Amino acid sequence: MAADSGCKVDAVIDKYGLASADPVYDSLDDGLLARWTGADDRTEMGYRSLTAWFNKRLLKQVYTEHGRESLDTRINSDYETLRGDDDLRRDELIERLQATGIPGASLHDDMVSWGTMRTHLNDCLDGQKEPRKATTNWEQESVATAKTVVERKAETALSSLAKKGDLDGGDTAEIEAQIQLGCPDCPTRVPFAVALERGYVCKQHRSADLSAHNS
């Protein structure tokens, strides 16, 4: 597969001489495609996770070449600093790298974004990936998570009130949060689980909405 000579990913690969990370693949590009599509029984990687993998591989190679510690913990920490929002920490790290002979500023600039990786995989490498089918009910799980968070925060608050003497038994009370859904057109309110099971919040106004839509 021919790559676009103007692509930043391939420009970085050429500049730093990044070789394939897997003996089974002839080039790093082939390895990127395999990780993205999940070929050869690999776990599929999204654009963001693959971008992080590529940038960390770049960082690890440069560190190794300059004799800087390149254990995963160091790579992960420095990568988060270089790509994070804390300008002061990033500038300090770049200065430390420069002092050891590593071109920190250009190394930072050469790291690619997930948008660049997406373009590289789809356009430069003509990669194709089947849409991933949802295997979890993430919507229900999100609501359940929100309910758990509310219960935990309430538990902490009640415990504090009990210690202050403002609520006797607050620290031992059983807490159960309830996600209620309300109809915007009438006072009807139902638990989330009930609405989800029957497929609507308010039967009366659901029917009215459907009639208006079909008329």
mmCIF file of C-alpha atoms in Angstrom:
data_model
loop_
_atom_site.group_PDB
_atom_site.id
_atom_site.type_symbol
_atom_site.label_atom_id
_atom_site.label_comp_id
_atom_site.label_asym_id
_atom_site.label_seq_id
_atom_site.Cartn_x
_atom_site.Cartn_y
_atom_site.Cartn_z
ATOM 1 C CA MET A 1 0.000 0.000 0.000
ATOM 2 C CA ALA A 2 1.492 3.282 -1.038
ATOM 3 C CA ALA A 3 1.468 6.053 1.504
ATOM 4 C CA ASP A 4 1.012 9.736 0.811
ATOM 5 C CA SER A 5 4.433 11.366 0.909
ATOM 6 C CA GLY A 6 2.867 14.411 2.581
ATOM 7 C CA CYS A 7 1.503 12.443 5.517
ATOM 8 C CA LYS A 8 2.886 13.449 8.912
ATOM 9 C CA VAL A 9 2.776 9.885 10.264
ATOM 10 C CA ASP A 10 5.050 8.574 7.517
ATOM 11 C CA ALA A 11 7.221 11.690 7.763
ATOM 12 C CA VAL A 12 7.796 10.917 11.466
ATOM 13 C CA ILE A 13 8.457 7.242 10.707
ATOM 14 C CA ASP A 14 11.093 8.243 8.154
ATOM 15 C CA LYS A 15 12.628 10.984 10.298
ATOM 16 C CA TYR A 16 13.177 8.749 13.318
ATOM 17 C CA GLY A 17 13.634 5.467 11.477
ATOM 18 C CA LEU A 18 10.756 3.795 13.311
ATOM 19 C CA ALA A 19 10.748 0.115 12.420
ATOM 20 C CA SER A 20 7.948 -2.413 12.690
ATOM 21 C CA ALA A 21 7.071 -3.331 16.266
ATOM 22 C CA ASP A 22 6.087 -6.851 15.203
ATOM 23 C CA PRO A 23 8.333 -9.326 13.357
ATOM 24 C CA VAL A 24 5.315 -10.592 11.404
ATOM 25 C CA TYR A 25 4.842 -7.211 9.707
ATOM 26 C CA ASP A 26 7.327 -5.691 7.275
ATOM 27 C CA SER A 27 6.586 -2.098 8.218
ATOM 28 C CA LEU A 28 5.198 -0.031 11.044
ATOM 29 C CA ASP A 29 2.333 0.997 8.770
ATOM 30 C CA ASP A 30 1.288 -2.649 8.382
ATOM 31 C CA GLY A 31 1.374 -2.997 12.147
ATOM 32 C CA LEU A 32 -0.757 0.105 12.616
ATOM 33 C CA LEU A 33 -3.404 -1.280 10.278
ATOM 34 C CA ALA A 34 -3.399 -4.632 12.060
ATOM 35 C CA ARG A 35 -3.869 -2.986 15.457
ATOM 36 C CA TRP A 36 -6.624 -0.752 14.129
ATOM 37 C CA THR A 37 -8.624 -3.500 12.406
ATOM 38 C CA GLY A 38 -7.904 -6.257 14.911
ATOM 39 C CA ALA A 39 -6.226 -8.480 12.319
ATOM 40 C CA ASP A 40 -4.519 -11.714 13.341
ATOM 41 C CA ASP A 41 -6.669 -12.050 16.481
ATOM 42 C CA ARG A 42 -5.488 -8.742 17.869
ATOM 43 C CA THR A 43 -7.691 -6.549 20.027
ATOM 44 C CA GLU A 44 -9.009 -3.658 17.934
ATOM 45 C CA MET A 45 -7.652 -0.238 18.837
ATOM 46 C CA GLY A 46 -9.435 3.066 18.289
ATOM 47 C CA TYR A 47 -7.845 6.159 16.787
ATOM 48 C CA ARG A 48 -6.985 7.736 20.136
ATOM 49 C CA SER A 49 -5.454 4.649 21.728
ATOM 50 C CA LEU A 50 -3.499 3.867 18.553
ATOM 51 C CA THR A 51 -2.254 7.448 18.398
ATOM 52 C CA ALA A 52 -1.010 7.193 21.980
ATOM 53 C CA TRP A 53 0.682 3.867 21.170
ATOM 54 C CA PHE A 54 2.452 5.409 18.155
ATOM 55 C CA ASN A 55 3.613 8.508 20.034
ATOM 56 C CA LYS A 56 4.867 6.454 22.980
ATOM 57 C CA ARG A 57 6.789 4.194 20.614
ATOM 58 C CA LEU A 58 8.415 7.313 19.169
ATOM 59 C CA LEU A 59 9.236 8.583 22.659
ATOM 60 C CA LYS A 60 10.647 5.220 23.748
ATOM 61 C CA GLN A 61 12.930 4.948 20.729
ATOM 62 C CA VAL A 62 14.321 8.466 21.171
ATOM 63 C CA TYR A 63 14.892 7.881 24.889
ATOM 64 C CA THR A 64 16.661 4.588 24.210
ATOM 65 C CA GLU A 65 18.920 6.163 21.605
ATOM 66 C CA HIS A 66 19.938 8.901 24.044
ATOM 67 C CA GLY A 67 20.435 6.623 27.043
ATOM 68 C CA ARG A 68 17.429 7.940 28.973
ATOM 69 C CA GLU A 69 15.366 5.534 31.067
ATOM 70 C CA SER A 70 12.653 4.098 28.846
ATOM 71 C CA LEU A 71 10.616 1.894 31.157
ATOM 72 C CA ASP A 72 6.874 2.024 30.527
ATOM 73 C CA THR A 73 6.246 3.995 33.718
ATOM 74 C CA ARG A 74 8.643 6.750 32.618
ATOM 75 C CA ILE A 75 7.305 6.750 29.052
ATOM 76 C CA ASN A 76 3.696 6.948 30.206
ATOM 77 C CA SER A 77 4.422 9.719 32.690
ATOM 78 C CA ASP A 78 6.453 11.853 30.290
ATOM 79 C CA TYR A 79 3.949 11.300 27.486
ATOM 80 C CA GLU A 80 1.070 12.538 29.651
ATOM 81 C CA THR A 81 3.146 15.595 30.531
ATOM 82 C CA LEU A 82 4.050 16.360 26.926
ATOM 83 C CA ARG A 83 0.474 15.933 25.692
ATOM 84 C CA GLY A 84 -1.263 17.377 28.750
ATOM 85 C CA ASP A 85 -2.703 20.831 29.414
ATOM 86 C CA ASP A 86 -0.157 21.915 32.027
ATOM 87 C CA ASP A 87 2.078 24.250 30.016
ATOM 88 C CA LEU A 88 4.524 24.781 32.873
ATOM 89 C CA ARG A 89 5.138 21.064 33.453
ATOM 90 C CA ARG A 90 5.480 20.468 29.726
ATOM 91 C CA ASP A 91 7.993 23.298 29.268
ATOM 92 C CA GLU A 92 10.021 22.105 32.261
ATOM 93 C CA LEU A 93 10.187 18.575 30.861
ATOM 94 C CA ILE A 94 11.207 19.843 27.440
ATOM 95 C CA GLU A 95 14.004 21.866 29.055
ATOM 96 C CA ARG A 96 15.230 18.795 30.962
ATOM 97 C CA LEU A 97 15.209 16.762 27.759
ATOM 98 C CA GLN A 98 17.110 19.481 25.902
ATOM 99 C CA ALA A 99 19.751 19.449 28.666
ATOM 100 C CA THR A 100 20.362 15.736 28.066
ATOM 101 C CA GLY A 101 20.703 16.157 24.316
ATOM 102 C CA ILE A 102 17.154 15.126 23.412
ATOM 103 C CA PRO A 103 15.379 17.613 21.097
ATOM 104 C CA GLY A 104 12.372 17.948 23.370
ATOM 105 C CA ALA A 105 10.626 20.740 21.481
ATOM 106 C CA SER A 106 10.797 19.059 18.077
ATOM 107 C CA LEU A 107 9.935 15.693 19.642
ATOM 108 C CA HIS A 108 6.777 17.245 21.076
ATOM 109 C CA ASP A 109 5.904 18.857 17.750
ATOM 110 C CA ASP A 110 6.456 15.596 15.871
ATOM 111 C CA MET A 111 3.887 13.702 17.931
ATOM 112 C CA VAL A 112 0.734 13.157 15.890
ATOM 113 C CA SER A 113 -2.881 13.871 16.771
ATOM 114 C CA TRP A 114 -5.651 11.287 16.591
ATOM 115 C CA GLY A 115 -7.137 13.178 13.625
ATOM 116 C CA THR A 116 -3.854 12.798 11.756
ATOM 117 C CA MET A 117 -3.805 9.089 12.605
ATOM 118 C CA ARG A 118 -7.372 8.701 11.357
ATOM 119 C CA THR A 119 -6.513 10.337 8.043
ATOM 120 C CA HIS A 120 -3.389 8.210 7.724
ATOM 121 C CA LEU A 121 -5.241 4.933 8.249
ATOM 122 C CA ASN A 122 -8.224 5.742 6.065
ATOM 123 C CA ASP A 123 -6.725 7.825 3.272
ATOM 124 C CA CYS A 124 -2.985 7.170 3.096
ATOM 125 C CA LEU A 125 -3.214 3.431 3.755
ATOM 126 C CA ASP A 126 -6.714 2.884 2.286
ATOM 127 C CA GLY A 127 -7.638 1.025 5.468
ATOM 128 C CA GLN A 128 -11.147 -0.325 5.981
ATOM 129 C CA LYS A 129 -12.759 -1.378 9.210
ATOM 130 C CA GLU A 130 -16.148 -2.929 9.796
ATOM 131 C CA PRO A 131 -18.401 -0.890 12.108
ATOM 132 C CA ARG A 132 -18.155 -2.247 15.604
ATOM 133 C CA LYS A 133 -21.380 -3.702 16.957
ATOM 134 C CA ALA A 134 -22.371 -2.613 20.431
ATOM 135 C CA THR A 135 -21.912 -5.441 22.913
ATOM 136 C CA THR A 136 -23.038 -3.621 26.033
ATOM 137 C CA ASN A 137 -26.028 -1.565 27.075
ATOM 138 C CA TRP A 138 -23.926 1.481 27.818
ATOM 139 C CA GLU A 139 -26.942 3.746 28.252
ATOM 140 C CA GLN A 140 -28.366 1.679 31.098
ATOM 141 C CA GLU A 141 -24.899 1.274 32.588
ATOM 142 C CA SER A 142 -24.404 5.063 32.549
ATOM 143 C CA VAL A 143 -27.657 5.623 34.434
ATOM 144 C CA ALA A 144 -26.723 2.901 36.932
ATOM 145 C CA THR A 145 -23.331 4.531 37.444
ATOM 146 C CA ALA A 146 -24.937 7.927 38.033
ATOM 147 C CA LYS A 147 -27.273 6.347 40.599
ATOM 148 C CA THR A 148 -24.319 4.766 42.413
ATOM 149 C CA VAL A 149 -22.422 8.057 42.494
ATOM 150 C CA VAL A 150 -25.431 9.849 43.998
ATOM 151 C CA GLU A 151 -25.808 7.171 46.666
ATOM 152 C CA ARG A 152 -22.133 7.338 47.624
ATOM 153 C CA LYS A 153 -22.140 11.133 47.876
ATOM 154 C CA ALA A 154 -25.324 11.033 49.942
ATOM 155 C CA GLU A 155 -23.772 8.413 52.214
ATOM 156 C CA THR A 156 -20.748 10.647 52.831
ATOM 157 C CA ALA A 157 -22.921 13.686 53.520
ATOM 158 C CA LEU A 158 -25.231 11.799 55.886
ATOM 159 C CA SER A 159 -22.282 10.400 57.797
ATOM 160 C CA SER A 160 -20.944 13.914 58.257
ATOM 161 C CA LEU A 161 -24.326 15.171 59.469
ATOM 162 C CA ALA A 162 -24.483 12.305 61.962
ATOM 163 C CA LYS A 163 -21.049 13.185 63.360
ATOM 164 C CA LYS A 164 -22.138 16.793 63.773
ATOM 165 C CA GLY A 165 -25.212 15.670 65.674
ATOM 166 C CA ASP A 166 -27.563 17.108 63.054
ATOM 167 C CA LEU A 167 -29.034 13.769 61.952
ATOM 168 C CA ASP A 168 -29.315 10.909 64.403
ATOM 169 C CA GLY A 169 -28.795 7.580 62.602
ATOM 170 C CA GLY A 170 -27.618 9.225 59.388
ATOM 171 C CA ASP A 171 -24.442 7.166 59.366
ATOM 172 C CA THR A 172 -26.341 3.853 59.461
ATOM 173 C CA ALA A 173 -29.324 4.732 57.273
ATOM 174 C CA GLU A 174 -29.885 2.738 54.086
ATOM 175 C CA ILE A 175 -29.715 4.934 51.008
ATOM 176 C CA GLU A 176 -31.450 4.253 47.718
ATOM 177 C CA ALA A 177 -31.385 6.837 44.930
ATOM 178 C CA GLN A 178 -34.134 6.762 42.334
ATOM 179 C CA ILE A 179 -33.921 8.062 38.778
ATOM 180 C CA GLN A 180 -37.354 9.483 37.953
ATOM 181 C CA LEU A 181 -38.483 10.559 34.486
ATOM 182 C CA GLY A 182 -41.194 13.196 34.193
ATOM 183 C CA CYS A 183 -43.548 13.972 31.332
ATOM 184 C CA PRO A 184 -43.097 17.578 30.122
ATOM 185 C CA ASP A 185 -46.853 17.927 29.470
ATOM 186 C CA CYS A 186 -48.382 16.510 32.662
ATOM 187 C CA PRO A 187 -47.471 15.545 36.238
ATOM 188 C CA THR A 188 -46.736 11.917 35.299
ATOM 189 C CA ARG A 189 -43.479 10.631 36.793
ATOM 190 C CA VAL A 190 -42.131 7.086 36.527
ATOM 191 C CA PRO A 191 -38.906 5.303 37.515
ATOM 192 C CA PHE A 192 -36.328 5.043 34.759
ATOM 193 C CA ALA A 193 -36.449 1.233 34.796
ATOM 194 C CA VAL A 194 -40.222 1.240 34.311
ATOM 195 C CA ALA A 195 -40.077 3.733 31.435
ATOM 196 C CA LEU A 196 -37.321 1.742 29.754
ATOM 197 C CA GLU A 197 -39.220 -1.535 30.087
ATOM 198 C CA ARG A 198 -42.418 -0.211 28.514
ATOM 199 C CA GLY A 199 -40.694 2.104 26.042
ATOM 200 C CA TYR A 200 -42.234 5.451 27.012
ATOM 201 C CA VAL A 201 -42.604 7.903 29.896
ATOM 202 C CA CYS A 202 -46.239 8.953 29.511
ATOM 203 C CA LYS A 203 -48.691 6.816 27.535
ATOM 204 C CA GLN A 204 -51.199 9.625 27.051
ATOM 205 C CA HIS A 205 -48.825 12.143 25.569
ATOM 206 C CA ARG A 206 -46.810 9.517 23.764
ATOM 207 C CA SER A 207 -49.962 8.569 21.858
ATOM 208 C CA ALA A 208 -50.726 12.226 21.207
ATOM 209 C CA ASP A 209 -47.256 12.810 19.849
ATOM 210 C CA LEU A 210 -47.536 9.785 17.558
ATOM 211 C CA SER A 211 -50.952 10.901 16.275
ATOM 212 C CA ALA A 212 -49.671 14.385 15.548
ATOM 213 C CA HIS A 213 -46.632 12.928 13.772
ATOM 214 C CA ASN A 214 -48.764 10.640 11.593
ATOM 215 C CA SER A 215 -51.421 13.239 10.699
#
